[in-house]
Structure formats: structure tokens, C-alpha cells
């Protein structure tokens, strides 16, 4: 792919604007040598204003989603894209969130521009475990683990039973819930169905991938070995 198109697709500007960036000498190699639009250069050797180029198409980002941000590109309030550089919103192919977390859910949120990968992560068939920690308004009754695991639990206004889910009771009002699907407000609705109410909800892992100390509101691009962890079995603790 021509350098102008490659850089424009990464959201740095229109082709016209990127052509102007070449003319202004802002696009260089790691030694500061000015690059030209027709040069053939490996992605990792391109610098814009001395900064490495964003990752190429096929990228996966992990964010520690803070409370109060919505998983959409545009909203009245704060959206998760506000935490990324503005050019990430206009990349081609588009960078999408891998499923959604509610505005009042925090924790591990993935983004990718790879549609097949996105589908593999969210499809219930792939059985990728999404683990949530919930604090609850009332003590657990004791029968929730068996009900959630049954594979027959129905949520209101749905006509397919939920896939079996694992509930691990940590304290009377704190639990870890492992889901392999992502229905609308699923965790909250499951606890509501057993007469409880979720007070806080955070996603702690997807497959064997954890936030690994990433602070709330921060994000980073994943390396290939980390992407592979999404499809590995969680070790649990
Ligand atoms: N379940 C919910 O209820 N909300 C989320 O954000 C994720 C899972």
C-alpha cells in the first residue's frame, strides 16, 4: 500500500493532508531522514513528528474502562473513544469495541479493527470466558450458583435460555461471575432475576487476559502473545 494511503487510513489526516505532511518533512525514518510518498519502508521504520506510527490494521487495544464512559463513538456524555487519540476514531478499517460494557461497568474492555477476531471473542460458540466481579445490595441466597450453571435460566423477555455461567461466591455480597456470552445487561439482569441488585460491576478478565495493573482510564495496544491469551484458558485463583 502507498505510504500516503497507509498513513491516511491510520487517521492522521486526509490524503491531501498527509501529502502536505510529507512535503513539510514531518514523516521520517528513525534516523530523522525525510521520507517521500513513494518510498518503500517497513511500518516500524516510519516516524511522524519523531513519534512511531500507530500499529497497522489488525490491532487490538486493551483499556481499563473507567466508570461513566459509554461504549459508543458519540454520546451526550463521555465515551471510551475520548480516552484514545482522536485519530483512532477515524481509522480505516474502523476500530470497534469488542462487545460493550455498560456506562456504569468498569474494567477490561477490548477494541479491534479485525472483524473476524472480534467475532471469535464475542461468539458464544468460541466459549471465551468473560469474568466479572460484582458487589451486591443483598446477601446471596445460596441457590444462585446452581441456577446460573443450569443452562436453563431464562431472562425476562428472552426466549433462549442462558448458557451455563459460573458463579463463585467470594463474600455474602461479593461474587465472581464467568460468562461466555454477552446479552444486554446480562450480569445485572441475572442478579435481578434472583432478587438481588448489582451495586458495582467490573470485568477482570477475558480468556486468560487480565488488566495486569493497567490503571483505570489507561489503555495500550496488545502484543501478539497477549492477544493469544484471550483464547487461552484462565488459570483462576
Ligand atoms: N453484564 C452487565 O450487566 N453489564 C455489563 O457491562 C457487562 C455484563
JSON list of N, CA, C and O in Angstrom, two decimals, residues 61-82:
[
{"chain": "A", "resi": 61, "resn": "UNK", "atom": "N", "xyz": [-6.54, -3.32, 21.20]},
{"chain": "A", "resi": 61, "resn": "UNK", "atom": "CA", "xyz": [-6.24, -2.44, 22.33]},
{"chain": "A", "resi": 61, "resn": "UNK", "atom": "C", "xyz": [-6.95, -2.97, 23.56]},
{"chain": "A", "resi": 61, "resn": "UNK", "atom": "O", "xyz": [-8.09, -3.45, 23.46]},
{"chain": "A", "resi": 62, "resn": "UNK", "atom": "N", "xyz": [-6.28, -2.88, 24.69]},
{"chain": "A", "resi": 62, "resn": "UNK", "atom": "CA", "xyz": [-6.94, -3.20, 25.96]},
{"chain": "A", "resi": 62, "resn": "UNK", "atom": "C", "xyz": [-7.04, -1.89, 26.75]},
{"chain": "A", "resi": 62, "resn": "UNK", "atom": "O", "xyz": [-6.07, -1.13, 26.81]},
{"chain": "A", "resi": 63, "resn": "UNK", "atom": "N", "xyz": [-8.22, -1.62, 27.29]},
{"chain": "A", "resi": 63, "resn": "UNK", "atom": "CA", "xyz": [-8.42, -0.41, 28.10]},
{"chain": "A", "resi": 63, "resn": "UNK", "atom": "C", "xyz": [-8.96, -0.83, 29.46]},
{"chain": "A", "resi": 63, "resn": "UNK", "atom": "O", "xyz": [-9.73, -1.79, 29.54]},
{"chain": "A", "resi": 64, "resn": "UNK", "atom": "N", "xyz": [-8.58, -0.11, 30.49]},
{"chain": "A", "resi": 64, "resn": "UNK", "atom": "CA", "xyz": [-9.26, -0.28, 31.78]},
{"chain": "A", "resi": 64, "resn": "UNK", "atom": "C", "xyz": [-10.36, 0.79, 31.78]},
{"chain": "A", "resi": 64, "resn": "UNK", "atom": "O", "xyz": [-10.11, 1.95, 32.10]},
{"chain": "A", "resi": 65, "resn": "UNK", "atom": "N", "xyz": [-11.54, 0.37, 31.37]},
{"chain": "A", "resi": 65, "resn": "UNK", "atom": "CA", "xyz": [-12.64, 1.32, 31.20]},
{"chain": "A", "resi": 65, "resn": "UNK", "atom": "C", "xyz": [-13.04, 1.91, 32.54]},
{"chain": "A", "resi": 65, "resn": "UNK", "atom": "O", "xyz": [-13.34, 1.18, 33.49]},
{"chain": "A", "resi": 66, "resn": "UNK", "atom": "N", "xyz": [-13.06, 3.24, 32.62]},
{"chain": "A", "resi": 66, "resn": "UNK", "atom": "CA", "xyz": [-13.50, 3.86, 33.88]},
{"chain": "A", "resi": 66, "resn": "UNK", "atom": "C", "xyz": [-15.02, 3.90, 33.95]},
{"chain": "A", "resi": 66, "resn": "UNK", "atom": "O", "xyz": [-15.70, 3.82, 32.91]},
{"chain": "A", "resi": 67, "resn": "UNK", "atom": "N", "xyz": [-15.55, 4.07, 35.13]},
{"chain": "A", "resi": 67, "resn": "UNK", "atom": "CA", "xyz": [-17.00, 4.26, 35.29]},
{"chain": "A", "resi": 67, "resn": "UNK", "atom": "C", "xyz": [-17.39, 5.55, 34.58]},
{"chain": "A", "resi": 67, "resn": "UNK", "atom": "O", "xyz": [-16.61, 6.50, 34.52]},
{"chain": "A", "resi": 68, "resn": "UNK", "atom": "N", "xyz": [-18.60, 5.57, 34.04]},
{"chain": "A", "resi": 68, "resn": "UNK", "atom": "CA", "xyz": [-19.13, 6.82, 33.49]},
{"chain": "A", "resi": 68, "resn": "UNK", "atom": "C", "xyz": [-18.86, 7.03, 32.01]},
{"chain": "A", "resi": 68, "resn": "UNK", "atom": "O", "xyz": [-19.34, 8.01, 31.45]},
{"chain": "A", "resi": 69, "resn": "UNK", "atom": "N", "xyz": [-18.10, 6.15, 31.39]},
{"chain": "A", "resi": 69, "resn": "UNK", "atom": "CA", "xyz": [-17.84, 6.31, 29.95]},
{"chain": "A", "resi": 69, "resn": "UNK", "atom": "C", "xyz": [-18.68, 5.29, 29.18]},
{"chain": "A", "resi": 69, "resn": "UNK", "atom": "O", "xyz": [-18.80, 4.14, 29.58]},
{"chain": "A", "resi": 70, "resn": "UNK", "atom": "N", "xyz": [-19.26, 5.74, 28.07]},
{"chain": "A", "resi": 70, "resn": "UNK", "atom": "CA", "xyz": [-20.14, 4.89, 27.26]},
{"chain": "A", "resi": 70, "resn": "UNK", "atom": "C", "xyz": [-19.36, 4.25, 26.12]},
{"chain": "A", "resi": 70, "resn": "UNK", "atom": "O", "xyz": [-18.49, 4.89, 25.53]},
{"chain": "A", "resi": 71, "resn": "UNK", "atom": "N", "xyz": [-19.72, 2.99, 25.81]},
{"chain": "A", "resi": 71, "resn": "UNK", "atom": "CA", "xyz": [-19.06, 2.29, 24.69]},
{"chain": "A", "resi": 71, "resn": "UNK", "atom": "C", "xyz": [-19.71, 2.66, 23.36]},
{"chain": "A", "resi": 71, "resn": "UNK", "atom": "O", "xyz": [-20.38, 1.83, 22.73]},
{"chain": "A", "resi": 72, "resn": "UNK", "atom": "N", "xyz": [-19.62, 3.91, 22.97]},
{"chain": "A", "resi": 72, "resn": "UNK", "atom": "CA", "xyz": [-20.11, 4.29, 21.65]},
{"chain": "A", "resi": 72, "resn": "UNK", "atom": "C", "xyz": [-19.20, 5.38, 21.13]},
{"chain": "A", "resi": 72, "resn": "UNK", "atom": "O", "xyz": [-18.40, 5.95, 21.88]},
{"chain": "A", "resi": 73, "resn": "UNK", "atom": "N", "xyz": [-19.31, 5.65, 19.82]},
{"chain": "A", "resi": 73, "resn": "UNK", "atom": "CA", "xyz": [-18.42, 6.67, 19.24]},
{"chain": "A", "resi": 73, "resn": "UNK", "atom": "C", "xyz": [-18.88, 8.07, 19.62]},
{"chain": "A", "resi": 73, "resn": "UNK", "atom": "O", "xyz": [-18.07, 8.97, 19.80]},
{"chain": "A", "resi": 74, "resn": "UNK", "atom": "N", "xyz": [-20.20, 8.24, 19.74]},
{"chain": "A", "resi": 74, "resn": "UNK", "atom": "CA", "xyz": [-20.76, 9.57, 20.04]},
{"chain": "A", "resi": 74, "resn": "UNK", "atom": "C", "xyz": [-21.83, 9.39, 21.10]},
{"chain": "A", "resi": 74, "resn": "UNK", "atom": "O", "xyz": [-22.63, 8.47, 21.02]},
{"chain": "A", "resi": 75, "resn": "UNK", "atom": "N", "xyz": [-21.87, 10.27, 22.05]},
{"chain": "A", "resi": 75, "resn": "UNK", "atom": "CA", "xyz": [-22.90, 10.21, 23.09]},
{"chain": "A", "resi": 75, "resn": "UNK", "atom": "C", "xyz": [-22.94, 11.58, 23.71]},
{"chain": "A", "resi": 75, "resn": "UNK", "atom": "O", "xyz": [-22.04, 12.39, 23.53]},
{"chain": "A", "resi": 76, "resn": "UNK", "atom": "N", "xyz": [-24.00, 11.84, 24.47]},
{"chain": "A", "resi": 76, "resn": "UNK", "atom": "CA", "xyz": [-24.09, 13.14, 25.14]},
{"chain": "A", "resi": 76, "resn": "UNK", "atom": "C", "xyz": [-22.94, 13.31, 26.13]},
{"chain": "A", "resi": 76, "resn": "UNK", "atom": "O", "xyz": [-22.37, 14.37, 26.27]},
{"chain": "A", "resi": 77, "resn": "UNK", "atom": "N", "xyz": [-22.60, 12.21, 26.82]},
{"chain": "A", "resi": 77, "resn": "UNK", "atom": "CA", "xyz": [-21.57, 12.29, 27.86]},
{"chain": "A", "resi": 77, "resn": "UNK", "atom": "C", "xyz": [-20.23, 11.78, 27.33]},
{"chain": "A", "resi": 77, "resn": "UNK", "atom": "O", "xyz": [-19.97, 11.78, 26.14]},
{"chain": "A", "resi": 78, "resn": "UNK", "atom": "N", "xyz": [-19.40, 11.33, 28.27]},
{"chain": "A", "resi": 78, "resn": "UNK", "atom": "CA", "xyz": [-18.07, 10.85, 27.92]},
{"chain": "A", "resi": 78, "resn": "UNK", "atom": "C", "xyz": [-18.16, 9.49, 27.24]},
{"chain": "A", "resi": 78, "resn": "UNK", "atom": "O", "xyz": [-18.93, 8.63, 27.68]},
{"chain": "A", "resi": 79, "resn": "UNK", "atom": "N", "xyz": [-17.36, 9.27, 26.21]},
{"chain": "A", "resi": 79, "resn": "UNK", "atom": "CA", "xyz": [-17.32, 7.96, 25.55]},
{"chain": "A", "resi": 79, "resn": "UNK", "atom": "C", "xyz": [-15.90, 7.41, 25.64]},
{"chain": "A", "resi": 79, "resn": "UNK", "atom": "O", "xyz": [-14.95, 8.16, 25.85]},
{"chain": "A", "resi": 80, "resn": "UNK", "atom": "N", "xyz": [-15.81, 6.09, 25.51]},
{"chain": "A", "resi": 80, "resn": "UNK", "atom": "CA", "xyz": [-14.50, 5.45, 25.67]},
{"chain": "A", "resi": 80, "resn": "UNK", "atom": "C", "xyz": [-13.49, 5.95, 24.63]},
{"chain": "A", "resi": 80, "resn": "UNK", "atom": "O", "xyz": [-12.29, 5.99, 24.92]},
{"chain": "A", "resi": 81, "resn": "UNK", "atom": "N", "xyz": [-13.98, 6.37, 23.45]},
{"chain": "A", "resi": 81, "resn": "UNK", "atom": "CA", "xyz": [-13.05, 6.86, 22.42]},
{"chain": "A", "resi": 81, "resn": "UNK", "atom": "C", "xyz": [-12.39, 8.18, 22.84]},
{"chain": "A", "resi": 81, "resn": "UNK", "atom": "O", "xyz": [-11.35, 8.53, 22.32]},
{"chain": "A", "resi": 82, "resn": "UNK", "atom": "N", "xyz": [-13.01, 8.90, 23.79]},
{"chain": "A", "resi": 82, "resn": "UNK", "atom": "CA", "xyz": [-12.40, 10.15, 24.27]},
{"chain": "A", "resi": 82, "resn": "UNK", "atom": "C", "xyz": [-11.06, 9.88, 24.95]},
{"chain": "A", "resi": 82, "resn": "UNK", "atom": "O", "xyz": [-10.25, 10.79, 25.12]}
]
